[in-house]
Short mmCIF file of C-alpha atoms in Angstrom, two decimals:
data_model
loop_
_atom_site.label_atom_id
_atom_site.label_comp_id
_atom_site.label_asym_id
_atom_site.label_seq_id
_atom_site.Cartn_x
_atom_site.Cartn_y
_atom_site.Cartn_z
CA UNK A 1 0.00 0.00 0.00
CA UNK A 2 1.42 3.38 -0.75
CA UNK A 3 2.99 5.52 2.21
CA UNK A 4 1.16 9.01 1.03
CA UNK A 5 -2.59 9.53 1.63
CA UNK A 6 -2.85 10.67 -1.94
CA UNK A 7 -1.91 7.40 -3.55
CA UNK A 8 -3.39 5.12 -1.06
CA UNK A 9 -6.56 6.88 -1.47
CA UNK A 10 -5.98 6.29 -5.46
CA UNK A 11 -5.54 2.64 -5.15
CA UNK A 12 -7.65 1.33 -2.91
CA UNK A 13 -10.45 2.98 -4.92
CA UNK A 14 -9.47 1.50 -7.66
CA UNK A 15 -8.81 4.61 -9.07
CA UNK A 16 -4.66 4.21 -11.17
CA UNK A 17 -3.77 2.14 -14.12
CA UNK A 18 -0.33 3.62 -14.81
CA UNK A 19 2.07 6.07 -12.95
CA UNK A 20 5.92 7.35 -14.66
CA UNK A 21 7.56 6.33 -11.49
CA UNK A 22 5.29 5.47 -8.66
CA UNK A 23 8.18 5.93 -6.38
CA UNK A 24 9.64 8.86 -7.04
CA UNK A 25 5.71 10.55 -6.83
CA UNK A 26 5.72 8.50 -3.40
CA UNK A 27 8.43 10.53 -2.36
CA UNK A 28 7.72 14.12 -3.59
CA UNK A 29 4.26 13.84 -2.10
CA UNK A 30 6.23 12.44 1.38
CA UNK A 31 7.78 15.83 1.40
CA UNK A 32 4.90 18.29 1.53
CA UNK A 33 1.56 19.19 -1.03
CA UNK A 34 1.87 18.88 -4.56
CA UNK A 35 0.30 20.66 -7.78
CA UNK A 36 -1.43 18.37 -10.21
CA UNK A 37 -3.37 19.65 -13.10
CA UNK A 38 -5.83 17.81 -15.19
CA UNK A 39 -6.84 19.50 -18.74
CA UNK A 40 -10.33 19.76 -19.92
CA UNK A 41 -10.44 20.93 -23.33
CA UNK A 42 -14.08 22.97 -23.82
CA UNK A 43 -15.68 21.13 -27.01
CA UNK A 44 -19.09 21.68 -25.10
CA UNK A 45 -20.58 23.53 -22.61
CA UNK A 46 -21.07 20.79 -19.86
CA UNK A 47 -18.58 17.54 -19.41
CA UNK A 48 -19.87 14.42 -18.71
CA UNK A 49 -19.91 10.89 -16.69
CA UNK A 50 -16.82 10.05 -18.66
CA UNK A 51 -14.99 13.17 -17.21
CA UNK A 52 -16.11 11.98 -13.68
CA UNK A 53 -13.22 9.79 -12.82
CA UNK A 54 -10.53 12.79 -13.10
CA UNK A 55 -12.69 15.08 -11.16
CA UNK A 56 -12.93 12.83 -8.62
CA UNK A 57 -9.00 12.44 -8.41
CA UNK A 58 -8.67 16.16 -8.01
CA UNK A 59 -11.48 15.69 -5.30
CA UNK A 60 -8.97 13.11 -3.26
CA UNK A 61 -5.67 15.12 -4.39
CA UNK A 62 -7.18 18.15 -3.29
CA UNK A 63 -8.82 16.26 0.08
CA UNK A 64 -5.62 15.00 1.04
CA UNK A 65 -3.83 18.38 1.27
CA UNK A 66 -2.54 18.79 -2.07
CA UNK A 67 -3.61 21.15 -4.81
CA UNK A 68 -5.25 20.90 -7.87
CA UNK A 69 -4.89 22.72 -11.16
CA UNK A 70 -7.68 22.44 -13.46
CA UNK A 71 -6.44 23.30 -16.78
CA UNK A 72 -8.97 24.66 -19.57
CA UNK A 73 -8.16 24.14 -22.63
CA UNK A 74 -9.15 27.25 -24.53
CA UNK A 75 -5.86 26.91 -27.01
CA UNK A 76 -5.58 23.29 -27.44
CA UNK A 77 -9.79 23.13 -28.17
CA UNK A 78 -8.39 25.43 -31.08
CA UNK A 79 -7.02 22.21 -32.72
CA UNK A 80 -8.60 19.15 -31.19
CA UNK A 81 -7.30 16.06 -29.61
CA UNK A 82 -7.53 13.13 -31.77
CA UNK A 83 -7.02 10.22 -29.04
CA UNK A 84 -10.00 8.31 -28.98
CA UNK A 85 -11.34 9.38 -32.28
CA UNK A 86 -11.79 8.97 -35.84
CA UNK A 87 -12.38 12.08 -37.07
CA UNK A 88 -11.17 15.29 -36.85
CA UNK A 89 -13.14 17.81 -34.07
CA UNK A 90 -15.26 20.38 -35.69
CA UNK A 91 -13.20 23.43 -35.23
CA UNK A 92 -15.24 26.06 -32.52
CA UNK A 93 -14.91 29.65 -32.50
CA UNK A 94 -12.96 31.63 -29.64
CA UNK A 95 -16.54 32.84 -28.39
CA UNK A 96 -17.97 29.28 -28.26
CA UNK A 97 -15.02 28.04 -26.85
CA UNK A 98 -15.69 30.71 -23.93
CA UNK A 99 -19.21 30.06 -23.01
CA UNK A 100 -18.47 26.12 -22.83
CA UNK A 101 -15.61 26.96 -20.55
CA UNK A 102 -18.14 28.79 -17.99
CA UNK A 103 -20.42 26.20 -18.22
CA UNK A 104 -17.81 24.03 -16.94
CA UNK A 105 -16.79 25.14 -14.39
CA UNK A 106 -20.04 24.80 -13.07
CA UNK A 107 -19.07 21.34 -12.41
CA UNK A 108 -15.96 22.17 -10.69
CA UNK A 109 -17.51 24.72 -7.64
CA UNK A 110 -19.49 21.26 -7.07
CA UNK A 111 -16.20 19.13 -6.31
CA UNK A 112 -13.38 21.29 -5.66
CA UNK A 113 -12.56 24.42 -3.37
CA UNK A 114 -10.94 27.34 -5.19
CA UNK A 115 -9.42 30.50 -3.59
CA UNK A 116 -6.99 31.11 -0.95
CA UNK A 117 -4.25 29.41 -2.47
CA UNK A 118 -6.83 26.03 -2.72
CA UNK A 119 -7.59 24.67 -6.20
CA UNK A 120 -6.89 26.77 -9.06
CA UNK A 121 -8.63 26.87 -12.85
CA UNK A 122 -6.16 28.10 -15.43
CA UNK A 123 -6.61 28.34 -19.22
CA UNK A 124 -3.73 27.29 -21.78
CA UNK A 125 -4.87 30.01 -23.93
CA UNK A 126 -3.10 32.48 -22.34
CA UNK A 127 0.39 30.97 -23.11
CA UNK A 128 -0.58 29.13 -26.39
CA UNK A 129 -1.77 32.28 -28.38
CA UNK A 130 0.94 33.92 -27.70
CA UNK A 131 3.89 31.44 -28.89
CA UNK A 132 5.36 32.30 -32.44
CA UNK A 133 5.14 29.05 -34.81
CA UNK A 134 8.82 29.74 -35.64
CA UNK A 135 10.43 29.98 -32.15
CA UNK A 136 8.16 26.92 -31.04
CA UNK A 137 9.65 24.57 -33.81
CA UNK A 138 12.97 25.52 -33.09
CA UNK A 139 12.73 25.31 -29.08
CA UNK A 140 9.69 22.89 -28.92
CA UNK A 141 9.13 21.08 -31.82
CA UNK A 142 13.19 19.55 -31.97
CA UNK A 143 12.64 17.28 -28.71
CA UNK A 144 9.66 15.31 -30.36
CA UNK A 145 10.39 12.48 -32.96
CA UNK A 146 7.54 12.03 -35.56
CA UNK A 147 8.77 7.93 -35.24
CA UNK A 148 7.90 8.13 -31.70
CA UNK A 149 5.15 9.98 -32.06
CA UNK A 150 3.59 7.91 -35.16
CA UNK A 151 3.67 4.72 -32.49
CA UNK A 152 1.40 7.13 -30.15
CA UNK A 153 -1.95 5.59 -29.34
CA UNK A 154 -3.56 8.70 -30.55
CA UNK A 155 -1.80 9.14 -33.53
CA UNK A 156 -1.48 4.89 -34.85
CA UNK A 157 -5.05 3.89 -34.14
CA UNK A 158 -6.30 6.63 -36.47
CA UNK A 159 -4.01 5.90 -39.20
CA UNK A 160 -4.15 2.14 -38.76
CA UNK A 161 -8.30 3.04 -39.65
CA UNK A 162 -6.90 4.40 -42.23
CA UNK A 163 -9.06 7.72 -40.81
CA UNK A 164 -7.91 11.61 -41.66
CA UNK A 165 -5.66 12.92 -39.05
CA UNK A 166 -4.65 16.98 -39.80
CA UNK A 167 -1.46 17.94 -39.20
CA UNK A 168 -3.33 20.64 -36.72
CA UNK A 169 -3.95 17.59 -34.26
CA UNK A 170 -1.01 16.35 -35.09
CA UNK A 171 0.34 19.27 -33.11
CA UNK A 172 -1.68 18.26 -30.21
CA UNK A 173 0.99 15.81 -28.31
CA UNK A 174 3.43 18.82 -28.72
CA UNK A 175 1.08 21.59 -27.22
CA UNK A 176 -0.04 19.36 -24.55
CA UNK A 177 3.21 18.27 -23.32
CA UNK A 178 4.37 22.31 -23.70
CA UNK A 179 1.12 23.07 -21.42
CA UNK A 180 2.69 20.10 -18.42
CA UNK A 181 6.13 22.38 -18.45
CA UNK A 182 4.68 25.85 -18.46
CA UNK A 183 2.58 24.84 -15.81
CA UNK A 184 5.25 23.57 -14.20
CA UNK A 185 7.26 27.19 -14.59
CA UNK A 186 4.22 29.16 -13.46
CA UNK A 187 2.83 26.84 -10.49
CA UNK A 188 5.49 24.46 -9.65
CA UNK A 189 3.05 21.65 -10.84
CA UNK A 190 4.66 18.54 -10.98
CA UNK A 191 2.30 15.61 -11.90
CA UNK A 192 -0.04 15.34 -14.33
CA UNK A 193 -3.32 13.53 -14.10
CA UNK A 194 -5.03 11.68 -16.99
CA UNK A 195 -7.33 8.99 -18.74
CA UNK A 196 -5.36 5.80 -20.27
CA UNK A 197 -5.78 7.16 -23.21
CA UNK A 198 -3.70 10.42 -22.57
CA UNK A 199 -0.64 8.05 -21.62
CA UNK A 200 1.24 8.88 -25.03
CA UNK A 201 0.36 12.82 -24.34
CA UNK A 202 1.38 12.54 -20.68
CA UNK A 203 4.63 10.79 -21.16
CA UNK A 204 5.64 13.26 -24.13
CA UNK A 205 5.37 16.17 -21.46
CA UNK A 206 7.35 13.95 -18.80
CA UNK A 207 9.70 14.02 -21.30
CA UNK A 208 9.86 17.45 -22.66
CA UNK A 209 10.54 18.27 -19.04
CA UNK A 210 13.45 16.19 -18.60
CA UNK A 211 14.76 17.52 -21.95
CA UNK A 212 14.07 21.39 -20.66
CA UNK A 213 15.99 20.51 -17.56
CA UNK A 214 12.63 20.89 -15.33
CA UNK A 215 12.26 19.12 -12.11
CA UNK A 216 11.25 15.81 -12.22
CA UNK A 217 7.53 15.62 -13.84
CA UNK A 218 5.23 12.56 -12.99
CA UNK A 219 2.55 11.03 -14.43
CA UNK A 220 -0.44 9.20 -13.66
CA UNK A 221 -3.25 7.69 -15.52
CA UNK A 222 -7.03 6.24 -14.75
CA UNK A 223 -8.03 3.07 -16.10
CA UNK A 224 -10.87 3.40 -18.95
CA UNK A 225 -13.79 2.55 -17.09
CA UNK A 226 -16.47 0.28 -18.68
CA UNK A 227 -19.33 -1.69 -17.38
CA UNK A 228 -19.73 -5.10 -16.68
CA UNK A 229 -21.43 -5.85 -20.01
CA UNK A 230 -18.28 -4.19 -21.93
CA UNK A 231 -20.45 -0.99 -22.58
CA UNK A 232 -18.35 2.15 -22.06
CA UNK A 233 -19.23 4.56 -19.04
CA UNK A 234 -21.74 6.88 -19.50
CA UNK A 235 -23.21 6.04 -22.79
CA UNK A 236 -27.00 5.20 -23.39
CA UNK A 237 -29.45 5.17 -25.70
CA UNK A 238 -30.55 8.12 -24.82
CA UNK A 239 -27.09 9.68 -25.20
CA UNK A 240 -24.12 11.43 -22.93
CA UNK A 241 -24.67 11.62 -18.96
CA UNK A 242 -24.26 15.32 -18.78
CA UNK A 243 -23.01 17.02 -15.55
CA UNK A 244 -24.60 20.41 -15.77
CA UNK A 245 -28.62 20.24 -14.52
CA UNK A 246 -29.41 22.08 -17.93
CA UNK A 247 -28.20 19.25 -19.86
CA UNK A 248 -29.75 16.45 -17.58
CA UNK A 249 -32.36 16.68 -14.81
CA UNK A 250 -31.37 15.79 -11.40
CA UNK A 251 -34.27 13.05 -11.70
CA UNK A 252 -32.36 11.82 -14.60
CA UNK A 253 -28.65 11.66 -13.35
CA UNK A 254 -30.01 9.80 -10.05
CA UNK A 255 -31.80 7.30 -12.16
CA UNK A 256 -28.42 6.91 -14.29
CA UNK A 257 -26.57 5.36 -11.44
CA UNK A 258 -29.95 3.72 -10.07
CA UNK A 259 -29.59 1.18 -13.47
CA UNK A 260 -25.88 0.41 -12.26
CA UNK A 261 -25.64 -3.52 -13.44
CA UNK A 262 -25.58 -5.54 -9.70
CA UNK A 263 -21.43 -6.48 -11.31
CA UNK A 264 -20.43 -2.65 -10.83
CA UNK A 265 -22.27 -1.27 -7.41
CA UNK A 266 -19.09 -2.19 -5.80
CA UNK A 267 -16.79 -0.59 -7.96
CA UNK A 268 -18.69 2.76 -8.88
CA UNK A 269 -19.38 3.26 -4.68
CA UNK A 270 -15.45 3.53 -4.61
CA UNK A 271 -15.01 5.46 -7.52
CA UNK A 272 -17.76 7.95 -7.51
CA UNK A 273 -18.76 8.28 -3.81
CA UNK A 274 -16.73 9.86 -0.98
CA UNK A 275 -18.25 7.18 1.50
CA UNK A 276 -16.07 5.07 4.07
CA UNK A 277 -13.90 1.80 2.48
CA UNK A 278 -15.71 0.13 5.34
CA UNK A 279 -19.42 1.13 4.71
CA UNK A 280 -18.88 0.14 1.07
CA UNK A 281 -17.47 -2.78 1.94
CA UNK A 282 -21.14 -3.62 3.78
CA UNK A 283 -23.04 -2.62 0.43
CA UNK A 284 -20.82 -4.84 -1.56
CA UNK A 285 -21.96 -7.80 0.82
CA UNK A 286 -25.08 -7.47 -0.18
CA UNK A 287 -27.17 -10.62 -1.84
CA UNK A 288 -30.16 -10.44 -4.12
CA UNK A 289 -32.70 -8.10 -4.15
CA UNK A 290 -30.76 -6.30 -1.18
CA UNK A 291 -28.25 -5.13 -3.83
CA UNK A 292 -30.93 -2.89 -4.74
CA UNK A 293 -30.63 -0.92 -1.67
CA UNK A 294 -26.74 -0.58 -2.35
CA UNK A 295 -28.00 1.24 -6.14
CA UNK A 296 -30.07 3.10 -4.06
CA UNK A 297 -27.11 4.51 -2.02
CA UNK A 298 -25.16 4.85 -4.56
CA UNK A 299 -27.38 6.94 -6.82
CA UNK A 300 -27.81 9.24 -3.88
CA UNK A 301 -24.75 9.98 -2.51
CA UNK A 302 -23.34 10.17 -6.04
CA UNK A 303 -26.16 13.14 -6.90
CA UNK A 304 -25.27 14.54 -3.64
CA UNK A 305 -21.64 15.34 -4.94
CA UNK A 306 -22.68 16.96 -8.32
CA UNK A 307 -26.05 18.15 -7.20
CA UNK A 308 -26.35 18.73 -3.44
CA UNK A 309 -27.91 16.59 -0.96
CA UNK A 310 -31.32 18.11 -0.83
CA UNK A 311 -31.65 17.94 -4.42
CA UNK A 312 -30.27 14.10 -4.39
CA UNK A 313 -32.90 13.23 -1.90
CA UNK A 314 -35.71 14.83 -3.62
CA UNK A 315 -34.77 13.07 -6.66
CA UNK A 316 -34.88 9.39 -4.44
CA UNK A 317 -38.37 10.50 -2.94
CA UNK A 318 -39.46 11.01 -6.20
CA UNK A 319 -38.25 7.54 -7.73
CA UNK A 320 -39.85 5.71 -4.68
CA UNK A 321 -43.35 7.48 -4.75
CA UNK A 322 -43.12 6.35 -9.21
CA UNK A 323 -41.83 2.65 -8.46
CA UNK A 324 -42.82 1.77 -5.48
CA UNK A 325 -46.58 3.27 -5.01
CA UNK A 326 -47.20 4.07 -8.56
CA UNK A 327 -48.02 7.50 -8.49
CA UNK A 328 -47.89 10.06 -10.79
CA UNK A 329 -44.87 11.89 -8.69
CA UNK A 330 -43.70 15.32 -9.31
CA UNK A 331 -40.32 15.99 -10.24
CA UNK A 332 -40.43 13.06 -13.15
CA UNK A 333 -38.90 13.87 -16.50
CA UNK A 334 -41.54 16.04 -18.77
CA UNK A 335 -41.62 16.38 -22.49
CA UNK A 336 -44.89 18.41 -23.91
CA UNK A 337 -46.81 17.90 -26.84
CA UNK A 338 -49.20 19.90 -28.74
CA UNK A 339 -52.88 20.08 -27.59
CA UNK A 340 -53.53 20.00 -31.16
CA UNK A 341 -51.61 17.01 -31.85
CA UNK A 342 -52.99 15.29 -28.78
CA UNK A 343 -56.42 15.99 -30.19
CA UNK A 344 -55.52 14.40 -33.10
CA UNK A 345 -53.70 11.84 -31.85
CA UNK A 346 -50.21 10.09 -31.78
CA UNK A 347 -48.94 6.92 -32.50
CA UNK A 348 -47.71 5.01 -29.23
CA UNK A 349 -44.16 4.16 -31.09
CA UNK A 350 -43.88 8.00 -32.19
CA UNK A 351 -44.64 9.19 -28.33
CA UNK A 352 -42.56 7.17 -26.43
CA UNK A 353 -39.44 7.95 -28.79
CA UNK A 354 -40.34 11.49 -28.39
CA UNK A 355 -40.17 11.06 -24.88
CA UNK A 356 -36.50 9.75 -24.95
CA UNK A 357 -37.70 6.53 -23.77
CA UNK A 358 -36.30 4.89 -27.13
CA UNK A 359 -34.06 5.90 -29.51
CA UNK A 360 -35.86 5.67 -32.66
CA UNK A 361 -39.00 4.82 -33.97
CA UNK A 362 -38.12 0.66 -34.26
CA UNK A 363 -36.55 0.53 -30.79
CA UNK A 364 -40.08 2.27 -29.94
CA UNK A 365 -41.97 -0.49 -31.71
CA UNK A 366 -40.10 -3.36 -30.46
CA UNK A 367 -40.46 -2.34 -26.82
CA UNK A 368 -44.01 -2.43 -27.21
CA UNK A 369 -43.60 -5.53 -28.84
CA UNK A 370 -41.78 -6.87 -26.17
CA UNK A 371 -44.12 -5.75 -23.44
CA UNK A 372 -42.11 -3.15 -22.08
CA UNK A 373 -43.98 0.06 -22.81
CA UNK A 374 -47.45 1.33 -20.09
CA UNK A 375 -49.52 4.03 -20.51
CA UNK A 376 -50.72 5.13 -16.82
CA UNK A 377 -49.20 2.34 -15.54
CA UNK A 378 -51.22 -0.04 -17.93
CA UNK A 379 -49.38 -2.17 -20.61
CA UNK A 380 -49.57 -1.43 -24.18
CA UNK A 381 -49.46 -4.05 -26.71
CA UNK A 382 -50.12 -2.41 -29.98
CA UNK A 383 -47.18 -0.27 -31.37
CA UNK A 384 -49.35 2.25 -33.59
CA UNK A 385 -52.25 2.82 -30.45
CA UNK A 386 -53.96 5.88 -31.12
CA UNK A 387 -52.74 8.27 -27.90
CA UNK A 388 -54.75 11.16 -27.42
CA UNK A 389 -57.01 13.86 -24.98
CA UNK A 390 -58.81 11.07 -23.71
CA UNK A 391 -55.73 9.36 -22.07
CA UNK A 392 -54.79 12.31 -20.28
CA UNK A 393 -54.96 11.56 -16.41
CA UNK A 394 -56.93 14.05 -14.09
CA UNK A 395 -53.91 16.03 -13.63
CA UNK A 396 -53.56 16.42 -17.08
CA UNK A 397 -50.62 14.52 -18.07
CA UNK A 398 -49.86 11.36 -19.76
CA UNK A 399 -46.83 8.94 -17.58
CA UNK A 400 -45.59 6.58 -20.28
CA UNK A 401 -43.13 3.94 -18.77
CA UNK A 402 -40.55 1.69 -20.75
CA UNK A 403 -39.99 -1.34 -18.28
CA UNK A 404 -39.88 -0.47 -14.35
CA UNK A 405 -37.35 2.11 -14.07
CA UNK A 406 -37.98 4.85 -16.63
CA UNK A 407 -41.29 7.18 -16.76
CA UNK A 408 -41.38 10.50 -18.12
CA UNK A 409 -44.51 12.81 -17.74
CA UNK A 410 -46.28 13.94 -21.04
CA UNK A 411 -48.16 17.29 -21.05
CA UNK A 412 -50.56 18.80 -23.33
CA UNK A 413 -48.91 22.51 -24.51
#
């Protein structure tokens, strides 16, 4: 087990796949706080469940008396990182880029303390638009070999897919690792916190330091997280977990980590709770239907962190009074139709997929099919039922359900 709080926090969560020199971190972080700096580059104005691990490593550097640097990446969102993708980014303009970097940091204020020499949120931009292409190949651009960097994850799966990669994210590895030594000029940050997939990226700035004659960088990487059916983190049918309540309703992101598979209850209490090893551990034990109680927890004291605890409560009281008494409970998801297209009625397949309860209009039809799909709580068993004015409940609203654990209200506009 590690000596620091830091690490041993890190690992018996479950939380590190790879570290430069576990050691030598071990020992810096024996002699007083470090800086560590995550980058978040702002492609849209909210981050999601994916982005949850390495806010939740800031959360336990930042917890066990170090500080974090979150590092926005107005410059390097300029170009795009291509690890983990096929195609090129669409390219954002600077005022976009600036209105998805306030939205978040939303997310941040809910995790992390700034202020008073706490966490800080800095913004590559205000180094990399001011570097000179000229100067920066000549003083930069010499320590990188294209060999090395054509064997990069982020550069050889694209090519191997025989996918487009611009030589504007082909810069990316170079800025990136440029952003881990400036930081380390301007803050004294030393380790640099990423997803596996950033290893390449990580490493190169390691590197670069070494090269620069910095102090010794370090690096340290989360493992991809996927479910226990293979499916990667936060993606559904319905599309990306977002973060900010403007994306996703409180309801919503509660209900997310309610549907945990019973494999991963364990796993995601450690990962994306601050709860006791030893009050997990408990959960975990549980057998059967009992494991429902742990996804209960977990949902709740996972919206707690992002959300606040009132809200996270509300949003339990409001799943229990829909599952377990059946009511029509405020506070479900709501989509509104037309009073004049109610009147005229829709098509059960066409209204549940505009209610997000199925991604298009066959995975409508074949939940119905299947037997998955009510209408006030009663089953429907025809996929083109006529839905209209005269299904409306007395409080005016229609609850479709798709199987036990998603509802969403339907209101006449």
């Amino acid at each position: 087990m590690p000596r620091s709080d830091f690490l041993a926090a890190l690992t018996e969560r479950g939380f590190i796949h790879q570290c430069t020199d576990t050691e030598g971190l071990e020992a810096l972080c024996a002699k007083g706080p470090i800086r560590a700096y995550i980058g978040f580059d702002c492609t849209a104005d909210s981050l999601h469940v994916g982005s949850l691990v390495q806010i939740m490593m800031l959360h336990w550097l930042q917890k066990t008396g170090h500080k974090p640097i979150v590092l926005m990446g107005g410059g390097t969102t300029k170009i795009g990182d291509p690890s983990g993708r096929d195609e090129t980014r669409q390219l954002l303009t600077h005022e976009d880029i600036q209105a998805n970097k306030a939205g978040i940091f939303k997310v941040f204020e809910k995790f992390l303390s700034f202020g008073n020499d706490a966490a800080v949120m800095v913004d590559n931009d205000e180094w990399l638009s001011e570097l000179k292409y000229i100067p920066l190949l000549r003083e930069i651009g010499r320590h990188f070999s294209v060999n090395r960097m054509l064997t990069m994850d982020s550069v050889r799966l694209r090519l191997e897919r025989e996918q487009p990669l611009t030589f504007l994210e082909f810069n990316y590895m170079i800025l990136q690792s440029y952003d881990f030594v400036e930081l380390s000029k301007r803050y004294g940050c030393r380790l640099q916190i990423g997803g596996s997939d950033q290893w390449g990226n990580i490493v190169s700035g390691v590197d670069l330091g070494r090269r620069l004659e910095q102090p010794q960088l370090y690096g340290l990487t989360s493992p991809l997280i996927t479910t226990a059916d293979g499916a990667k983190m936060g993606k559904t049918a319905a599309g990306a977990i977002w973060l900010n309540e403007d994306r996703l309703s409180v309801y919503d992101y509660w209900q997310f980590w309610r549907n945990t598979l019973d494999a991963d209850v364990g796993r995601f209490l450690k990962l994306f709770t601050v709860m006791p090893m030893d009050e997990i551990a408990k959960l975990e034990a549980l057998q059967g239907a009992e494991v429902n109680e742990a996804k209960k927890v977990l949902a709740t004291e996972a919206t707690a962190l992002l959300h606040g605890r009132a809200k996270a409560e509300e949003a339990a009281e409001t799943a229990r009074k829909a599952f377990e008494e059946g009511a029509q409970a405020e506070g479900l998801p709501t989509v509104e139709v037309t009073a004049d297209e109610l009147a005229a009625g829709v098509p059960a397949f066409d209204l549940f997929k505009r209610a997000g309860l199925a991604a298009s209009n066959g995975e409508a039809r074949r939940l119905v099919r299947g037997g998955g799909a009510r209408l006030n709580d009663i089953a429907i068993s025809d996929e083109n039922q006529v839905i209209g004015m005269g299904d409306l409940t007395q409080a005016g609203t229609l609850k479709l359900s798709a199987g036990r654990k998603r509802h969403v209200l339907v209101k006449a506009g």
